[in-house]
Amino acid sequence: MDRGYYLMVKMKSPNGWVEYGRFYVGDERELANTTFNGLQGRTQSDGWLRLELMESRGLTQVSLQRIYCSLDELMENCRRITKEVFKQFNLEQDPVPAPELLAV
């Protein structure tokens, strides 16, 4: 069964949390956790923006961790995530192949 890790970007709306972005961070749980643990934010539900570390197994998605952040923290987090993903896919000795993107 294929397994992968994603960082979902969500915002709070009157109808609940809405996903509006997603970063694929590879298929290694340790690397996904390390990337997530380096992000800015709080575990308390006190904001309108949320980053959630998800594990995907086939068609099943499981939430592993989440943090709430300000717009400035989200901006910095997106920079950090992009930097880590770039290193993983371009600079590591055995780069992880990117998953096929599905049309929505």
PDB file of C-alpha atoms in Angstrom:
ATOM      1  CA  MET A   1       0.000   0.000   0.000  1.00  0.00           C
ATOM      2  CA  ASP A   2       1.372   3.418  -0.964  1.00  0.00           C
ATOM      3  CA  ARG A   3       2.094   5.729   1.923  1.00  0.00           C
ATOM      4  CA  GLY A   4       2.890   9.428   1.817  1.00  0.00           C
ATOM      5  CA  TYR A   5       2.964  12.455   4.085  1.00  0.00           C
ATOM      6  CA  TYR A   6       1.377  15.837   3.431  1.00  0.00           C
ATOM      7  CA  LEU A   7       1.144  19.176   5.156  1.00  0.00           C
ATOM      8  CA  MET A   8      -2.352  20.520   4.631  1.00  0.00           C
ATOM      9  CA  VAL A   9      -3.004  24.250   4.868  1.00  0.00           C
ATOM     10  CA  LYS A  10      -6.472  25.103   6.170  1.00  0.00           C
ATOM     11  CA  MET A  11      -8.416  28.223   7.096  1.00  0.00           C
ATOM     12  CA  LYS A  12     -11.423  28.555   9.338  1.00  0.00           C
ATOM     13  CA  SER A  13     -14.650  29.614   7.648  1.00  0.00           C
ATOM     14  CA  PRO A  14     -18.229  29.972   8.880  1.00  0.00           C
ATOM     15  CA  ASN A  15     -18.823  26.413   7.601  1.00  0.00           C
ATOM     16  CA  GLY A  16     -15.758  24.853   9.262  1.00  0.00           C
ATOM     17  CA  TRP A  17     -12.160  24.257   8.217  1.00  0.00           C
ATOM     18  CA  VAL A  18     -11.407  24.529   4.490  1.00  0.00           C
ATOM     19  CA  GLU A  19      -8.282  23.053   2.904  1.00  0.00           C
ATOM     20  CA  TYR A  20      -6.751  25.451   0.397  1.00  0.00           C
ATOM     21  CA  GLY A  21      -3.220  24.129   0.035  1.00  0.00           C
ATOM     22  CA  ARG A  22      -1.178  20.972   0.385  1.00  0.00           C
ATOM     23  CA  PHE A  23       2.545  20.206   0.427  1.00  0.00           C
ATOM     24  CA  TYR A  24       3.776  16.677  -0.297  1.00  0.00           C
ATOM     25  CA  VAL A  25       6.715  16.019   2.050  1.00  0.00           C
ATOM     26  CA  GLY A  26       7.680  12.500   0.999  1.00  0.00           C
ATOM     27  CA  ASP A  27       7.112   8.954   2.148  1.00  0.00           C
ATOM     28  CA  GLU A  28       9.350   8.893   5.241  1.00  0.00           C
ATOM     29  CA  ARG A  29       7.550   9.542   8.525  1.00  0.00           C
ATOM     30  CA  GLU A  30      10.691  10.693  10.351  1.00  0.00           C
ATOM     31  CA  LEU A  31      11.464  13.329   7.720  1.00  0.00           C
ATOM     32  CA  ALA A  32       7.830  14.498   7.694  1.00  0.00           C
ATOM     33  CA  ASN A  33       7.845  14.803  11.501  1.00  0.00           C
ATOM     34  CA  THR A  34      11.163  16.673  11.462  1.00  0.00           C
ATOM     35  CA  THR A  35       9.822  19.131   8.888  1.00  0.00           C
ATOM     36  CA  PHE A  36       6.577  19.644  10.827  1.00  0.00           C
ATOM     37  CA  ASN A  37       8.322  20.061  14.182  1.00  0.00           C
ATOM     38  CA  GLY A  38      10.437  22.888  12.708  1.00  0.00           C
ATOM     39  CA  LEU A  39       7.370  25.010  11.934  1.00  0.00           C
ATOM     40  CA  GLN A  40       6.105  28.013  13.879  1.00  0.00           C
ATOM     41  CA  GLY A  41       2.741  27.936  15.607  1.00  0.00           C
ATOM     42  CA  ARG A  42       0.789  26.743  18.619  1.00  0.00           C
ATOM     43  CA  THR A  43      -1.072  23.545  19.419  1.00  0.00           C
ATOM     44  CA  GLN A  44      -3.970  25.453  21.042  1.00  0.00           C
ATOM     45  CA  SER A  45      -6.952  26.083  18.798  1.00  0.00           C
ATOM     46  CA  ASP A  46      -6.658  29.866  18.802  1.00  0.00           C
ATOM     47  CA  GLY A  47      -6.304  30.906  15.202  1.00  0.00           C
ATOM     48  CA  TRP A  48      -7.880  31.040  11.775  1.00  0.00           C
ATOM     49  CA  LEU A  49      -5.015  29.280  10.000  1.00  0.00           C
ATOM     50  CA  ARG A  50      -3.964  25.687  10.582  1.00  0.00           C
ATOM     51  CA  LEU A  51      -1.239  23.371   9.297  1.00  0.00           C
ATOM     52  CA  GLU A  52      -1.923  19.680   9.630  1.00  0.00           C
ATOM     53  CA  LEU A  53       0.508  16.788   9.105  1.00  0.00           C
ATOM     54  CA  MET A  54      -1.362  14.000   7.334  1.00  0.00           C
ATOM     55  CA  GLU A  55      -0.436  10.420   6.573  1.00  0.00           C
ATOM     56  CA  SER A  56      -2.019   9.044   3.428  1.00  0.00           C
ATOM     57  CA  ARG A  57      -2.397   5.267   2.986  1.00  0.00           C
ATOM     58  CA  GLY A  58      -4.181   4.499  -0.232  1.00  0.00           C
ATOM     59  CA  LEU A  59      -7.495   6.330   0.032  1.00  0.00           C
ATOM     60  CA  THR A  60      -7.262   6.760   3.819  1.00  0.00           C
ATOM     61  CA  GLN A  61      -5.904   9.955   5.397  1.00  0.00           C
ATOM     62  CA  VAL A  62      -4.935  10.180   9.059  1.00  0.00           C
ATOM     63  CA  SER A  63      -4.184  13.435  10.892  1.00  0.00           C
ATOM     64  CA  LEU A  64      -0.960  13.065  12.898  1.00  0.00           C
ATOM     65  CA  GLN A  65      -0.341  16.588  14.254  1.00  0.00           C
ATOM     66  CA  ARG A  66      -1.643  20.115  13.822  1.00  0.00           C
ATOM     67  CA  ILE A  67      -0.624  23.646  14.676  1.00  0.00           C
ATOM     68  CA  TYR A  68      -2.412  26.983  14.482  1.00  0.00           C
ATOM     69  CA  CYS A  69      -0.539  30.016  13.224  1.00  0.00           C
ATOM     70  CA  SER A  70      -0.766  33.671  12.307  1.00  0.00           C
ATOM     71  CA  LEU A  71      -0.478  34.880   8.719  1.00  0.00           C
ATOM     72  CA  ASP A  72       3.159  35.884   9.317  1.00  0.00           C
ATOM     73  CA  GLU A  73       3.946  32.464  10.797  1.00  0.00           C
ATOM     74  CA  LEU A  74       2.238  30.757   7.859  1.00  0.00           C
ATOM     75  CA  MET A  75       4.357  32.800   5.449  1.00  0.00           C
ATOM     76  CA  GLU A  76       7.546  31.690   7.227  1.00  0.00           C
ATOM     77  CA  ASN A  77       6.305  28.096   7.435  1.00  0.00           C
ATOM     78  CA  CYS A  78       5.642  27.977   3.680  1.00  0.00           C
ATOM     79  CA  ARG A  79       9.194  29.198   3.084  1.00  0.00           C
ATOM     80  CA  ARG A  80      10.605  26.509   5.394  1.00  0.00           C
ATOM     81  CA  ILE A  81       8.493  23.740   3.895  1.00  0.00           C
ATOM     82  CA  THR A  82       9.495  24.721   0.356  1.00  0.00           C
ATOM     83  CA  LYS A  83      13.164  24.764   1.344  1.00  0.00           C
ATOM     84  CA  GLU A  84      12.948  21.303   2.963  1.00  0.00           C
ATOM     85  CA  VAL A  85      11.011  19.792   0.061  1.00  0.00           C
ATOM     86  CA  PHE A  86      13.458  21.300  -2.449  1.00  0.00           C
ATOM     87  CA  LYS A  87      16.383  19.734  -0.575  1.00  0.00           C
ATOM     88  CA  GLN A  88      14.621  16.389  -0.397  1.00  0.00           C
ATOM     89  CA  PHE A  89      13.747  16.200  -4.096  1.00  0.00           C
ATOM     90  CA  ASN A  90      16.876  17.820  -5.519  1.00  0.00           C
ATOM     91  CA  LEU A  91      19.849  17.563  -3.185  1.00  0.00           C
ATOM     92  CA  GLU A  92      19.566  14.267  -1.297  1.00  0.00           C
ATOM     93  CA  GLN A  93      21.532  11.282  -2.600  1.00  0.00           C
ATOM     94  CA  ASP A  94      18.380   9.253  -3.288  1.00  0.00           C
ATOM     95  CA  PRO A  95      15.740  11.872  -4.093  1.00  0.00           C
ATOM     96  CA  VAL A  96      12.158  10.814  -3.469  1.00  0.00           C
ATOM     97  CA  PRO A  97      10.034  10.720  -6.619  1.00  0.00           C
ATOM     98  CA  ALA A  98       7.127  13.156  -6.524  1.00  0.00           C
ATOM     99  CA  PRO A  99       3.656  11.594  -6.593  1.00  0.00           C
ATOM    100  CA  GLU A 100       1.455  11.954  -9.625  1.00  0.00           C
ATOM    101  CA  LEU A 101      -0.852  14.925  -9.270  1.00  0.00           C
ATOM    102  CA  LEU A 102      -4.529  14.157  -9.570  1.00  0.00           C
ATOM    103  CA  ALA A 103      -6.845  16.499 -11.398  1.00  0.00           C
ATOM    104  CA  VAL A 104      -9.447  17.936  -9.055  1.00  0.00           C
TER     105      VAL A 104
END
